[in-house]
PDB file of C-alpha atoms in Angstrom:
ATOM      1  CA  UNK A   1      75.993 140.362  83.709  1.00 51.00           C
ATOM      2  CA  UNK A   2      74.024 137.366  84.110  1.00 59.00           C
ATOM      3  CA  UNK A   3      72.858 137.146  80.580  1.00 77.00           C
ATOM      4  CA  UNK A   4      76.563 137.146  79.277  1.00 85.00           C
ATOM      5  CA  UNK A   5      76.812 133.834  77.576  1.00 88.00           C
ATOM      6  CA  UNK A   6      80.049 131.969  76.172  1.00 90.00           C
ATOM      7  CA  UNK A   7      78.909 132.305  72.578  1.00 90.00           C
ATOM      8  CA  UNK A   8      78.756 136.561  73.770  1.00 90.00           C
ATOM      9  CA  UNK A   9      82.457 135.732  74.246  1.00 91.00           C
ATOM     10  CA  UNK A  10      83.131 134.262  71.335  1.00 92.00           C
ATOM     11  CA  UNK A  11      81.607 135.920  69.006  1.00 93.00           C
ATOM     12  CA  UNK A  12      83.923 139.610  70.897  1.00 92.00           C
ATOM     13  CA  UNK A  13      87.365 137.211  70.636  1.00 93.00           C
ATOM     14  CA  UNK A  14      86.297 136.869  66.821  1.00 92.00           C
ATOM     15  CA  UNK A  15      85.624 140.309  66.077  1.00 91.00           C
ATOM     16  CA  UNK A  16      88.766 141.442  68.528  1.00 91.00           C
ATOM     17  CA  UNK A  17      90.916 139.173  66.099  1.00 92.00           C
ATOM     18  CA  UNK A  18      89.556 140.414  62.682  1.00 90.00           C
ATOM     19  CA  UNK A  19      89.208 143.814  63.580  1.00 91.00           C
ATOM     20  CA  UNK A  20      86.002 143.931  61.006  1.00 89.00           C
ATOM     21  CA  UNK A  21      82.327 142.966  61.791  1.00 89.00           C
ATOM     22  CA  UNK A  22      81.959 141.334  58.086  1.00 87.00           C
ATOM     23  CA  UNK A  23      85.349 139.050  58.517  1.00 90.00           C
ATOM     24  CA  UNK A  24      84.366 137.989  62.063  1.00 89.00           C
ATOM     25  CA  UNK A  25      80.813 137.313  60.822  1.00 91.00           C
ATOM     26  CA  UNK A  26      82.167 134.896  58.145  1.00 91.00           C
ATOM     27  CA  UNK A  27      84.396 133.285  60.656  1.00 92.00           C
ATOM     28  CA  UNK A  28      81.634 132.446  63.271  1.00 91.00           C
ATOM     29  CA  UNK A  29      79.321 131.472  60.047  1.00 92.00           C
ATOM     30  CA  UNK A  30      76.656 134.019  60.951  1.00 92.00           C
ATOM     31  CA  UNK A  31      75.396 137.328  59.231  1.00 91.00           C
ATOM     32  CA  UNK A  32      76.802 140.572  60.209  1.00 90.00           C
ATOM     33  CA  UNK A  33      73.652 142.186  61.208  1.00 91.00           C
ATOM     34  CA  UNK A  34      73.191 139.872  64.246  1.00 91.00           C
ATOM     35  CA  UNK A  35      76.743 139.928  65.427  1.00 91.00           C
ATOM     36  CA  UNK A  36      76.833 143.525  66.129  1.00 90.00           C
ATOM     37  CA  UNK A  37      73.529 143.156  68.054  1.00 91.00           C
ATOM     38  CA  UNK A  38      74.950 140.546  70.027  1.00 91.00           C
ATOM     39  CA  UNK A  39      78.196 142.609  71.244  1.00 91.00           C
ATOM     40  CA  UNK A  40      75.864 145.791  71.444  1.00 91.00           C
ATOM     41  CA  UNK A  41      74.335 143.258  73.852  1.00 89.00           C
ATOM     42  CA  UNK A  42      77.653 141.879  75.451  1.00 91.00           C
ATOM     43  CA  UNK A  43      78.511 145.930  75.912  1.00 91.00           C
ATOM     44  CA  UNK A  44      75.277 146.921  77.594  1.00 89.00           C
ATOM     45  CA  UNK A  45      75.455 143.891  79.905  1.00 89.00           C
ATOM     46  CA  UNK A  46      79.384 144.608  81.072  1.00 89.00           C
ATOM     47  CA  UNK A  47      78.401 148.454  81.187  1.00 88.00           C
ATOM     48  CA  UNK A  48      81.465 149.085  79.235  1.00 90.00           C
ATOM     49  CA  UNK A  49      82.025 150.234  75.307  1.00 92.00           C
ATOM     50  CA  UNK A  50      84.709 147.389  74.173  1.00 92.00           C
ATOM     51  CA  UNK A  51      85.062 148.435  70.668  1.00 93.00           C
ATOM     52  CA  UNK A  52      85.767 151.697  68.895  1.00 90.00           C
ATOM     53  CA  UNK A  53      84.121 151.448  65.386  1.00 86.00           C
ATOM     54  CA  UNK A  54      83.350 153.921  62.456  1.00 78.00           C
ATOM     55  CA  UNK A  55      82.708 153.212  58.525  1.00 72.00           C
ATOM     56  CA  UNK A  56      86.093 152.087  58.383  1.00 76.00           C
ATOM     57  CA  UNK A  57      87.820 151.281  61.155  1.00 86.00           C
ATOM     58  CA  UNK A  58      87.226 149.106  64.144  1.00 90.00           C
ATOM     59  CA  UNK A  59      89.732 149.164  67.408  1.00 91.00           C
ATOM     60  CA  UNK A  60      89.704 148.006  70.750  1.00 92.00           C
ATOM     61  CA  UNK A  61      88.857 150.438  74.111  1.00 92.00           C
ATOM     62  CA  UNK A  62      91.256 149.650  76.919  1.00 92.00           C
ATOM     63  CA  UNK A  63      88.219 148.319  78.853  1.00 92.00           C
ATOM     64  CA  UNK A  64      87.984 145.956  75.567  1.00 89.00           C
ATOM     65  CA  UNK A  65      91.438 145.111  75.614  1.00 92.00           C
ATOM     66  CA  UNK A  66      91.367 143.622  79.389  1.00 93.00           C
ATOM     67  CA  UNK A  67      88.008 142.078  78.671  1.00 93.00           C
ATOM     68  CA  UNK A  68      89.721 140.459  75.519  1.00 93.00           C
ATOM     69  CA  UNK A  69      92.643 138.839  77.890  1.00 93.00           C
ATOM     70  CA  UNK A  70      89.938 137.253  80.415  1.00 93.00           C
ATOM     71  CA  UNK A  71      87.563 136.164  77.369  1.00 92.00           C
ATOM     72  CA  UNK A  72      90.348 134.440  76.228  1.00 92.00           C
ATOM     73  CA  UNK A  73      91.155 132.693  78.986  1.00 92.00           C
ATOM     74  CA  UNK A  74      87.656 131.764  80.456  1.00 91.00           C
ATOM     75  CA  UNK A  75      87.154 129.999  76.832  1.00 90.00           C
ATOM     76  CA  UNK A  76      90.169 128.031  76.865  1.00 89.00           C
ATOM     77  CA  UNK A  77      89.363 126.945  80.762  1.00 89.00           C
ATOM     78  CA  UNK A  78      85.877 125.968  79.403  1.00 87.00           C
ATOM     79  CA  UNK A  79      87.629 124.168  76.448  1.00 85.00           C
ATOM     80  CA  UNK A  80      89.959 122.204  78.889  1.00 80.00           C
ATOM     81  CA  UNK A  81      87.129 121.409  81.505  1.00 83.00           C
ATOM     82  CA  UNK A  82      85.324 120.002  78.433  1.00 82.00           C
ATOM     83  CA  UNK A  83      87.860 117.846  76.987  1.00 77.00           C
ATOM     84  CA  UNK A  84      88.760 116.348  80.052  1.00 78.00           C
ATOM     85  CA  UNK A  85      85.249 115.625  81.006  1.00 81.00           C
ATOM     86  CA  UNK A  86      85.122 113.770  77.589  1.00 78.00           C
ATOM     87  CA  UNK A  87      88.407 112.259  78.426  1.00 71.00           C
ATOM     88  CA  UNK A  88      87.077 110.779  81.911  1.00 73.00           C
ATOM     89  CA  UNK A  89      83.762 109.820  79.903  1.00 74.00           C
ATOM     90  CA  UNK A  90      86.265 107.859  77.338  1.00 71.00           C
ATOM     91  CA  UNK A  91      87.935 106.269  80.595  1.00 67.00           C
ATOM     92  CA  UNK A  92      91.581 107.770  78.862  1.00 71.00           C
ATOM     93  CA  UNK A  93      92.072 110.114  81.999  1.00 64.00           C
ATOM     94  CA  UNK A  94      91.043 110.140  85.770  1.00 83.00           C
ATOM     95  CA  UNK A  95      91.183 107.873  88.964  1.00 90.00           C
ATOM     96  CA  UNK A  96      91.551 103.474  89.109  1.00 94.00           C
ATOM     97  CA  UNK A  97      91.556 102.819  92.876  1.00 96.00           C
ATOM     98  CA  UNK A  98      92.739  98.861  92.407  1.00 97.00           C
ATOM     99  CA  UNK A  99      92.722  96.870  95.962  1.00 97.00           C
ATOM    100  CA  UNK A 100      95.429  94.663  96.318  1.00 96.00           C
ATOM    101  CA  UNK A 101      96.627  91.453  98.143  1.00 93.00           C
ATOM    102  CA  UNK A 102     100.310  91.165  99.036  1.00 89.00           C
ATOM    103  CA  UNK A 103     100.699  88.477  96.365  1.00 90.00           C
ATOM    104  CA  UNK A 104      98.572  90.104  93.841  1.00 93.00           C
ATOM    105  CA  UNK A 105     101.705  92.464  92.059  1.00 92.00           C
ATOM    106  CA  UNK A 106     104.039  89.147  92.150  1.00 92.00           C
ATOM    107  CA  UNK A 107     101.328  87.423  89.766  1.00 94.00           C
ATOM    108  CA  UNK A 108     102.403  87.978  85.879  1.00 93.00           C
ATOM    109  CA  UNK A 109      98.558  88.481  84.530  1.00 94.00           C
ATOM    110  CA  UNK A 110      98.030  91.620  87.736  1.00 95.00           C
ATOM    111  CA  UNK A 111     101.526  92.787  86.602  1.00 94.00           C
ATOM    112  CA  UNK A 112     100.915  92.874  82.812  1.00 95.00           C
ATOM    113  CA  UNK A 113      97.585  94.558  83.217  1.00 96.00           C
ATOM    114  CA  UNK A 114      98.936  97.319  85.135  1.00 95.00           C
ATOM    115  CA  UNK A 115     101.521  97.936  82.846  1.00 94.00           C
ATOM    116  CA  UNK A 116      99.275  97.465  79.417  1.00 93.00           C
ATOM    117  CA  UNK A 117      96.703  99.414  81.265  1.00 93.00           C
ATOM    118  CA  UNK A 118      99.316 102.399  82.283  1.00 92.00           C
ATOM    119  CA  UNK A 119     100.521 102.394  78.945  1.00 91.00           C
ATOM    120  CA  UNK A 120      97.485 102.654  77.086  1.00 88.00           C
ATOM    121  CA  UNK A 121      95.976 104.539  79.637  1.00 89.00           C
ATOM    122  CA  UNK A 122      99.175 107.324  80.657  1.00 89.00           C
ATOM    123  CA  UNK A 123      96.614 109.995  81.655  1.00 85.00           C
ATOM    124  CA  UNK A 124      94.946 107.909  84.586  1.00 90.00           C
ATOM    125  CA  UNK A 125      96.048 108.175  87.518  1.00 90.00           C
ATOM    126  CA  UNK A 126      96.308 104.607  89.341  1.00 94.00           C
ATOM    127  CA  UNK A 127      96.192 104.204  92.567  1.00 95.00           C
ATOM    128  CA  UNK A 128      97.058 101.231  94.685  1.00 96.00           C
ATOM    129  CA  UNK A 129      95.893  99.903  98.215  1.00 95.00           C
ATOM    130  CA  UNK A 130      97.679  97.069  99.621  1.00 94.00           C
ATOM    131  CA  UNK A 131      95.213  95.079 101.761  1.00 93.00           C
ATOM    132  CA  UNK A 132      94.630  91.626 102.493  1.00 90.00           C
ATOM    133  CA  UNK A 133      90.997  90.019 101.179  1.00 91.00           C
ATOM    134  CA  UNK A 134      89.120  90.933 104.005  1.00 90.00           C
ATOM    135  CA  UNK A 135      90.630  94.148 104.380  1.00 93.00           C
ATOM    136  CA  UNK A 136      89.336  95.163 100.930  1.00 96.00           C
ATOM    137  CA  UNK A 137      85.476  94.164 101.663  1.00 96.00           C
ATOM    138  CA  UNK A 138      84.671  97.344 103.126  1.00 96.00           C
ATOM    139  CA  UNK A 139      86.032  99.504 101.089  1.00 97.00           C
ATOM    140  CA  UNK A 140      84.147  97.659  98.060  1.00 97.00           C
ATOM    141  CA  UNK A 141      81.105  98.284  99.760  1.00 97.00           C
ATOM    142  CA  UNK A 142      81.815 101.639 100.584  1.00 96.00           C
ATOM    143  CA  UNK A 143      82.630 102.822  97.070  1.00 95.00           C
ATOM    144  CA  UNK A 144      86.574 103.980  98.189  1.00 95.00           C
ATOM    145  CA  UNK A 145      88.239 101.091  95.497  1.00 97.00           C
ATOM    146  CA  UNK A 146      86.890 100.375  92.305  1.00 96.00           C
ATOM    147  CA  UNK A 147      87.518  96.770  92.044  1.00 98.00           C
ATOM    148  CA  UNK A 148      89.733  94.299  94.396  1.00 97.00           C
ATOM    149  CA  UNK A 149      92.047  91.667  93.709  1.00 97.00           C
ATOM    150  CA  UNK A 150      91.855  88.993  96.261  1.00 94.00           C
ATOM    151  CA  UNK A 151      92.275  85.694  97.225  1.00 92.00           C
ATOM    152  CA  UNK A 152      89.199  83.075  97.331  1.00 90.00           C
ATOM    153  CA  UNK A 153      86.492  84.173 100.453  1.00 88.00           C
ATOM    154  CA  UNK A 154      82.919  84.299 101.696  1.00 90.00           C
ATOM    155  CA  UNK A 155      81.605  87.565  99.814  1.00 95.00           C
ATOM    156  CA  UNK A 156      78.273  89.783 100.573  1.00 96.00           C
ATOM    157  CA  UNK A 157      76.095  89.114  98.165  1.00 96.00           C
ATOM    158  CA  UNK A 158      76.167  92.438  96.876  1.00 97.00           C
ATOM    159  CA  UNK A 159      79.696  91.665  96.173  1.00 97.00           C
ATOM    160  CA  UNK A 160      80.195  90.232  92.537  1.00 97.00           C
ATOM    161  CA  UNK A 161      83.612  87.949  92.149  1.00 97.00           C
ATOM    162  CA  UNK A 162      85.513  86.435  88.550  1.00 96.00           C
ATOM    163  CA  UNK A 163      87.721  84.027  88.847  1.00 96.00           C
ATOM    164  CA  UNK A 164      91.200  85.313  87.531  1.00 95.00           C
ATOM    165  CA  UNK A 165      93.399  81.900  87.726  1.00 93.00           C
ATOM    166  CA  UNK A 166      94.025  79.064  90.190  1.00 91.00           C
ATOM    167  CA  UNK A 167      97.802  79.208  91.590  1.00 91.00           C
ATOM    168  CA  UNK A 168      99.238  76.157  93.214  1.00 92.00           C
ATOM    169  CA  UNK A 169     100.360  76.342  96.486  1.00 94.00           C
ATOM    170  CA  UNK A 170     104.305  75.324  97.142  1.00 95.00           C
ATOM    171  CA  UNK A 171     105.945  74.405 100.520  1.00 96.00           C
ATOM    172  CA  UNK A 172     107.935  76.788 102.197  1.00 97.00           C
ATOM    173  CA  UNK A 173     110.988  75.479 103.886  1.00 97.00           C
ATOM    174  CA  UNK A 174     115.311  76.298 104.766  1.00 97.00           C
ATOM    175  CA  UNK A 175     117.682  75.118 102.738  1.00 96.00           C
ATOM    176  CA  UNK A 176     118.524  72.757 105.340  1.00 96.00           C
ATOM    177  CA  UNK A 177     115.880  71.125 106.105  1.00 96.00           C
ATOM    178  CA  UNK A 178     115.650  67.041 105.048  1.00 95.00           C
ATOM    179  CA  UNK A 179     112.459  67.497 102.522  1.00 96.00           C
ATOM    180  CA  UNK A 180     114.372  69.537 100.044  1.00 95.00           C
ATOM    181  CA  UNK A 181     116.221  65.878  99.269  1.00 95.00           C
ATOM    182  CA  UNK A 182     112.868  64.345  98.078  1.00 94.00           C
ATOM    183  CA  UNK A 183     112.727  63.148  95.122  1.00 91.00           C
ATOM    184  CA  UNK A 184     110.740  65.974  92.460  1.00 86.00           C
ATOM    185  CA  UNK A 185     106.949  65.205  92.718  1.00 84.00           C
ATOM    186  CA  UNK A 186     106.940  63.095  95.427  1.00 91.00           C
ATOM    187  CA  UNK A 187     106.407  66.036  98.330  1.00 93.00           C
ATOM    188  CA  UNK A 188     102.605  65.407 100.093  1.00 92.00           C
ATOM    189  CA  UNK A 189     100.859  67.260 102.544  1.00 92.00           C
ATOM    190  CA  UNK A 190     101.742  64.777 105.249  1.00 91.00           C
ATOM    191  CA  UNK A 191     105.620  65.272 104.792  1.00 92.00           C
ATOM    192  CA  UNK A 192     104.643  68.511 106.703  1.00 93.00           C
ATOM    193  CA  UNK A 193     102.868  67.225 109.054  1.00 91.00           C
ATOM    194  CA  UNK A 194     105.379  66.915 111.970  1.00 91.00           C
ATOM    195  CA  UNK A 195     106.924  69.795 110.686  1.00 95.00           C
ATOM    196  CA  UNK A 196     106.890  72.996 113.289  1.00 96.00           C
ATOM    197  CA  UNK A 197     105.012  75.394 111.526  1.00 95.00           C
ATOM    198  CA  UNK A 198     105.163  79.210 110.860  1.00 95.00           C
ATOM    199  CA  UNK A 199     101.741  80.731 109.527  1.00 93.00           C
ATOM    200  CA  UNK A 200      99.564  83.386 109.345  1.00 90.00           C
ATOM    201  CA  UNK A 201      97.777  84.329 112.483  1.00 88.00           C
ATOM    202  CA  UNK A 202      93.936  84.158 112.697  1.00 82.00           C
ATOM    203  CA  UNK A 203      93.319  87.456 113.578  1.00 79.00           C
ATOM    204  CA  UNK A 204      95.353  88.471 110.211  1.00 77.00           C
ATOM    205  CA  UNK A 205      92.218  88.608 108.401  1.00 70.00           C
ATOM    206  CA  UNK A 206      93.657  86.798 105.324  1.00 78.00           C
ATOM    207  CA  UNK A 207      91.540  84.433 103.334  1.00 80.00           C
ATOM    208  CA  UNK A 208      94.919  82.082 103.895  1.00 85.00           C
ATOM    209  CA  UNK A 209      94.536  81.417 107.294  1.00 85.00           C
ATOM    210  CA  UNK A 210      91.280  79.551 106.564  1.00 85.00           C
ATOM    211  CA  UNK A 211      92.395  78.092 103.250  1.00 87.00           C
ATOM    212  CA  UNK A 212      95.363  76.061 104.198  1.00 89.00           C
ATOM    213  CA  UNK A 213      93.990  75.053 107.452  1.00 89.00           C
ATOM    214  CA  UNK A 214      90.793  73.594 105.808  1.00 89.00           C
ATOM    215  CA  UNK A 215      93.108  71.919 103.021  1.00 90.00           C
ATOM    216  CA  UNK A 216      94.929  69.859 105.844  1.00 91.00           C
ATOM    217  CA  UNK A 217      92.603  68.872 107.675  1.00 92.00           C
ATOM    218  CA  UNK A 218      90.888  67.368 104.333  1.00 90.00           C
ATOM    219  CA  UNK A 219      94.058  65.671 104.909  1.00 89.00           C
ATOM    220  CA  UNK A 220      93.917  64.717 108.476  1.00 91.00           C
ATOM    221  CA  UNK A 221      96.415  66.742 109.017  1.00 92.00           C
ATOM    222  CA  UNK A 222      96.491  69.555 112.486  1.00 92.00           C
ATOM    223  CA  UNK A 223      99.511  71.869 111.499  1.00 91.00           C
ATOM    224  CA  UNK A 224     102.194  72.120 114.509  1.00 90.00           C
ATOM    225  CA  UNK A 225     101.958  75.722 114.729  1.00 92.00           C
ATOM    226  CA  UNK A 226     104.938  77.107 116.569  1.00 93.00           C
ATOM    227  CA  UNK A 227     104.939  81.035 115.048  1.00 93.00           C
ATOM    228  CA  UNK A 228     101.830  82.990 114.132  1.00 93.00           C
ATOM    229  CA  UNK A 229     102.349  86.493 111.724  1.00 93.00           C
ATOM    230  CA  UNK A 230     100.121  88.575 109.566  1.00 87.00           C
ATOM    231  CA  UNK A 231     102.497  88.967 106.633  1.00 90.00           C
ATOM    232  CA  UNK A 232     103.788  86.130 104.130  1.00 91.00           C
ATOM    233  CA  UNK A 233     106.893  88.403 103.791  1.00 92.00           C
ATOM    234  CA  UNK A 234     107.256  87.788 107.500  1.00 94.00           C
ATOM    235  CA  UNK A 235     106.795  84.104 107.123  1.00 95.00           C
ATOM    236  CA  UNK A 236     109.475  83.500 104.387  1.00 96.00           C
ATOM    237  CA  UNK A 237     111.765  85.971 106.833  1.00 96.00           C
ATOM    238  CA  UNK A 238     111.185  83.302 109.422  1.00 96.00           C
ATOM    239  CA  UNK A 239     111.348  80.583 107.587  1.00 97.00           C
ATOM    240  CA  UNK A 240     114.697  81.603 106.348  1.00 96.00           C
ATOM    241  CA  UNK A 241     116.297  81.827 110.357  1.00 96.00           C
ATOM    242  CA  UNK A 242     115.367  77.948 111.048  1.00 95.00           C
ATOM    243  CA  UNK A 243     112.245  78.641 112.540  1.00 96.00           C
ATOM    244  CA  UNK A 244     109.789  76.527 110.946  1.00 95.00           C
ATOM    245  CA  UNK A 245     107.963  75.385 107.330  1.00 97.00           C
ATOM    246  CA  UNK A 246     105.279  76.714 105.742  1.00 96.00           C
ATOM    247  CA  UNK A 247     102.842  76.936 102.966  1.00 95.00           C
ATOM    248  CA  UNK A 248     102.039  79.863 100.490  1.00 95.00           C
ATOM    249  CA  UNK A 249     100.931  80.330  96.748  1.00 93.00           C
ATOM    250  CA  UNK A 250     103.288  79.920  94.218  1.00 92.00           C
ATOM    251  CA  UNK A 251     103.571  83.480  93.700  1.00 92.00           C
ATOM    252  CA  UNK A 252     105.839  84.021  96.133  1.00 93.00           C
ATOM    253  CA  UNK A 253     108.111  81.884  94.764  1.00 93.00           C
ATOM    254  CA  UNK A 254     109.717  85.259  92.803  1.00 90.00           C
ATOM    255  CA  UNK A 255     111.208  86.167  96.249  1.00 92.00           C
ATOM    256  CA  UNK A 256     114.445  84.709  96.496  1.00 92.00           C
ATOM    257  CA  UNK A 257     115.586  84.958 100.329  1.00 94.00           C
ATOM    258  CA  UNK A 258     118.715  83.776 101.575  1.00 95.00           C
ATOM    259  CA  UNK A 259     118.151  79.677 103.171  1.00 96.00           C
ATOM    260  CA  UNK A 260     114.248  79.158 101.609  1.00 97.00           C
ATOM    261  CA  UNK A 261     113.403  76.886  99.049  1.00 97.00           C
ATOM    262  CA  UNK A 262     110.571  76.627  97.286  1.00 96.00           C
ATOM    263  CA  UNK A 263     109.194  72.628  96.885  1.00 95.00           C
ATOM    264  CA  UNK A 264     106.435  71.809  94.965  1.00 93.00           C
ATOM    265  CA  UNK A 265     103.742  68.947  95.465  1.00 92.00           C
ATOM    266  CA  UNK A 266     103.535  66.411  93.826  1.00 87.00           C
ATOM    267  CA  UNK A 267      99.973  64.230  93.201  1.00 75.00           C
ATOM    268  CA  UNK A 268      98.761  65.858  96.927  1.00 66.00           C
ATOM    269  CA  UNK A 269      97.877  69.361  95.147  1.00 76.00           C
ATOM    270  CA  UNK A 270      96.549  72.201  96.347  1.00 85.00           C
ATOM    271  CA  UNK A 271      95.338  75.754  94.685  1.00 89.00           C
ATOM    272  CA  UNK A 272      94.335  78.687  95.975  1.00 90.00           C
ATOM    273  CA  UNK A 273      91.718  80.888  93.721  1.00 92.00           C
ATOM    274  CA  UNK A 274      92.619  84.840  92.637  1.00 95.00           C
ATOM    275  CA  UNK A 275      89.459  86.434  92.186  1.00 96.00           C
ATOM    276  CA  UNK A 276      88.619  90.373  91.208  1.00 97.00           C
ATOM    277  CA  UNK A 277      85.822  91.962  92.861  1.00 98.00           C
ATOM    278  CA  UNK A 278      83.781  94.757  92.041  1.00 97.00           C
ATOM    279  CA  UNK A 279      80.230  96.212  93.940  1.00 97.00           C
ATOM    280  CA  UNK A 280      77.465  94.581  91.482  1.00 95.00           C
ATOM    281  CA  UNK A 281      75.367  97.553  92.015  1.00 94.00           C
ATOM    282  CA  UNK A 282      77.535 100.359  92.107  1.00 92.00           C
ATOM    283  CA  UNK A 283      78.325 101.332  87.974  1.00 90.00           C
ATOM    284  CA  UNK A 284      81.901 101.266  87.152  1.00 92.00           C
ATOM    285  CA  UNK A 285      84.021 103.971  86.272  1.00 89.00           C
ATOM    286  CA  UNK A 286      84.974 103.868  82.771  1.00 88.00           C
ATOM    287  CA  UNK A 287      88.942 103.928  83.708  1.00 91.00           C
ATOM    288  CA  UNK A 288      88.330 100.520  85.896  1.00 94.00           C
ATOM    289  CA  UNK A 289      85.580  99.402  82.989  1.00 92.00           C
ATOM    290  CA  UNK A 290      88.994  99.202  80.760  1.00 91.00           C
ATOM    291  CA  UNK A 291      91.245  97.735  82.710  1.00 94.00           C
ATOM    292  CA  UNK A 292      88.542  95.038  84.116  1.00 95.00           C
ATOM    293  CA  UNK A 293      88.701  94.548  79.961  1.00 94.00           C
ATOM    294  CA  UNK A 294      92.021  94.265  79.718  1.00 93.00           C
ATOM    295  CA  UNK A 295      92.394  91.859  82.941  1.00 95.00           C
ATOM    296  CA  UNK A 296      89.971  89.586  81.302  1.00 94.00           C
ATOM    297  CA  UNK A 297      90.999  89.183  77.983  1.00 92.00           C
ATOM    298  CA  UNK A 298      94.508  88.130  79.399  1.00 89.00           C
ATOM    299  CA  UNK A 299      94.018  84.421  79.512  1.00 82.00           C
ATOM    300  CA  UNK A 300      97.802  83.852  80.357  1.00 78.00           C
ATOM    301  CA  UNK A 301      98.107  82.712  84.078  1.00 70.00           C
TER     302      UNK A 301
END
C-alpha cells in the first residue's frame, strides 16, 4: 500500500464518477490506456478488485464503493490542509501573539490596527498578552509573542524597537485638589512637587517607574511618595479616594473615574515614547508581517 499515491486516488474518484474509462480519461486530460494501468495498479496495491468492467459497462464492487467514500474524503482533507497552508503562507489565516502594555489598547493608532487588521484579516486568530515593558522582554526573546508594544526601555541588542508616537504625559489629580484652578497651560512639574504622591512601585517592572522619576529630577524635583502600586488603574483608583497626585501618559485620560481630573502641562512638557518590538533575528510570521504593515503606515497618533 505504500506505493498508493494521491493522483492513484484521483484518477479511481474520476473513473467512479464517469462510470467509463474514456470519459474519466478526458476529464483527468490523460489517455485511456494509462489510466486503466494505473487503477490495475491502485487494485493490486489495496488487494481488492474496485471496479466491475466489461465492453460496456463499468460498476463499482462494494470493496470499491467504501474505498470511493474514504478517497473522497482523504482528497478533500489534503485539499483543505493545502489551502490553509497557502492561507498561513499569505498571512490571511493563523496565529498574531501581540504583547501589550496596559495603556497600549487605550491608544487610537494600537486600537485602529487591531480592528483594520481583524477586519482584513477575520481568519487569524489574535491573541493578546497584557504585560508591562519588561514583562514582554522575555517572551520576545523566547519566540512566545510576535512583536510587543511597549513603552520606551533599555532593550537587548538582539531586540529591534520603532518608534510608534510620543504621548504627553498629563497630571493626575481629585477634583478637589487646588491645581485644577490653574489657569490652562500654566501647570509645571514643580506645582507637584509638594504634592503627596501615588506611583508605581519599583519592583513593578514598568518602564514608568524610571521614566517619570528621571524626568523630575531633570527638574530638581524628589517626588513625595506616600503610595507605591504596580497598576496605573490602581493609581487613578487612588487618586480618586484623596490619596495623592500623580503622573501618567495621556492615554489614560479615556478613563473617566469618579473625583480625577486630568491637567495638562503647560511649557514644562514631558513625553513618554510607544515603541513596537520584534526579535531582529527571529523571521516574522507573515500574519504579524501585515499587521507590523498596517501599524506603520498609520501615521495618525
Amino acid at each position: 500500500m505504500t506505493n498508493i499515491e494521491l493522483r492513484h486516488l484521483r484518477y479511481f474518484i474520476a473513473v467512479a464518477d464517469e462510470l467509463h474509462f474514456g470519459r474519466a480519461a478526458e476529464r483527468l486530460h490523460i489517455s485511456q490506456p494509462p489510466l486503466s494501468q494505473q487503477i490495475q495498479a491502485l487494485e493490486a496495491a489495496i488487494g481488492a478488485k474496485l471496479l466491475n468492467r466489461n465492453n460496456r459497462n463499468v460498476s463499482l464492487t462494494e470493496a470499491g464503493e467504501a474505498f470511493l467514500k474514504e478517497a473522497r474524503q482523504i482528497i478533500s482533507r489534503v485539499n483543505d490542509a493545502s489551502l490553509q497552508a497557502s492561507k498561513i503562507h499569505q498571512g490571511i489565516a493563523g496565529n498574531l501573539r501581540l504583547g501589550l502594555t496596559s495603556s497600549a489598547p487605550f491608544l487610537r493608532r494600537v486600537q485602529r490596527t487591531i480592528q483594520r487588521f481583524h477586519l482584513q484579516y477575520p481568519e487569524v486568530n489574535i491573541r493578546i498578552e497584557e504585560m508591562n515593558s519588561t514583562q514582554q522582554i522575555e517572551p520576545l526573546l523566547e519566540g512566545r509573542i510576535d512583536l510587543g508594544i511597549m513603552r520606551n526601555r533599555q532593550l537587548p541588542e538582539v531586540l529591534h524597537h520603532q518608534l510608534l508616537l510620543s504621548e504627553s504625559l498629563v497630571a493626575v489629580v481629585h477634583e478637589d485638589n487646588p491645581l485644577v484652578n490653574l489657569p490652562e497651560g500654566e501647570l509645571t512639574f514643580h506645582h507637584l512637587a509638594d504634592q503627596p504622591f501615588v506611583f508605581f512601585s519599583k519592583d513593578s517592572g514598568t518602564s514608568m517607574y524610571d521614566d517619570i522619576r528621571a524626568l523630575l529630577s531633570s527638574h530638581g524635583i524628589t517626588p513625595f511618595i506616600t503610595q507605591e502600586v504596580g497598576e496605573p488603574l490602581t493609581i487613578i483608583g487612588l487618586v480618586s479616594a484623596g490619596l495623592g497626585v500623580s503622573i501618567l501618559p495621556a492615554a489614560y485620560l479615556r478613563i473617566q473615574v469618579d473625583g480625577v481630573r486630568y491637567l495638562r502641562f503647560g511649557k514644562q512638557q514631558g513625553t513618554t515614547q510607544v515603541w513596537m518590538v520584534n526579535h531582529r533575528h527571529r523571521e516574522l510570521s507573515a500574519p504579524a508581517t501585515a499587521f507590523m504593515k498596517l501599524m506603520m503606515q498609520d501615521k495618525n497618533p
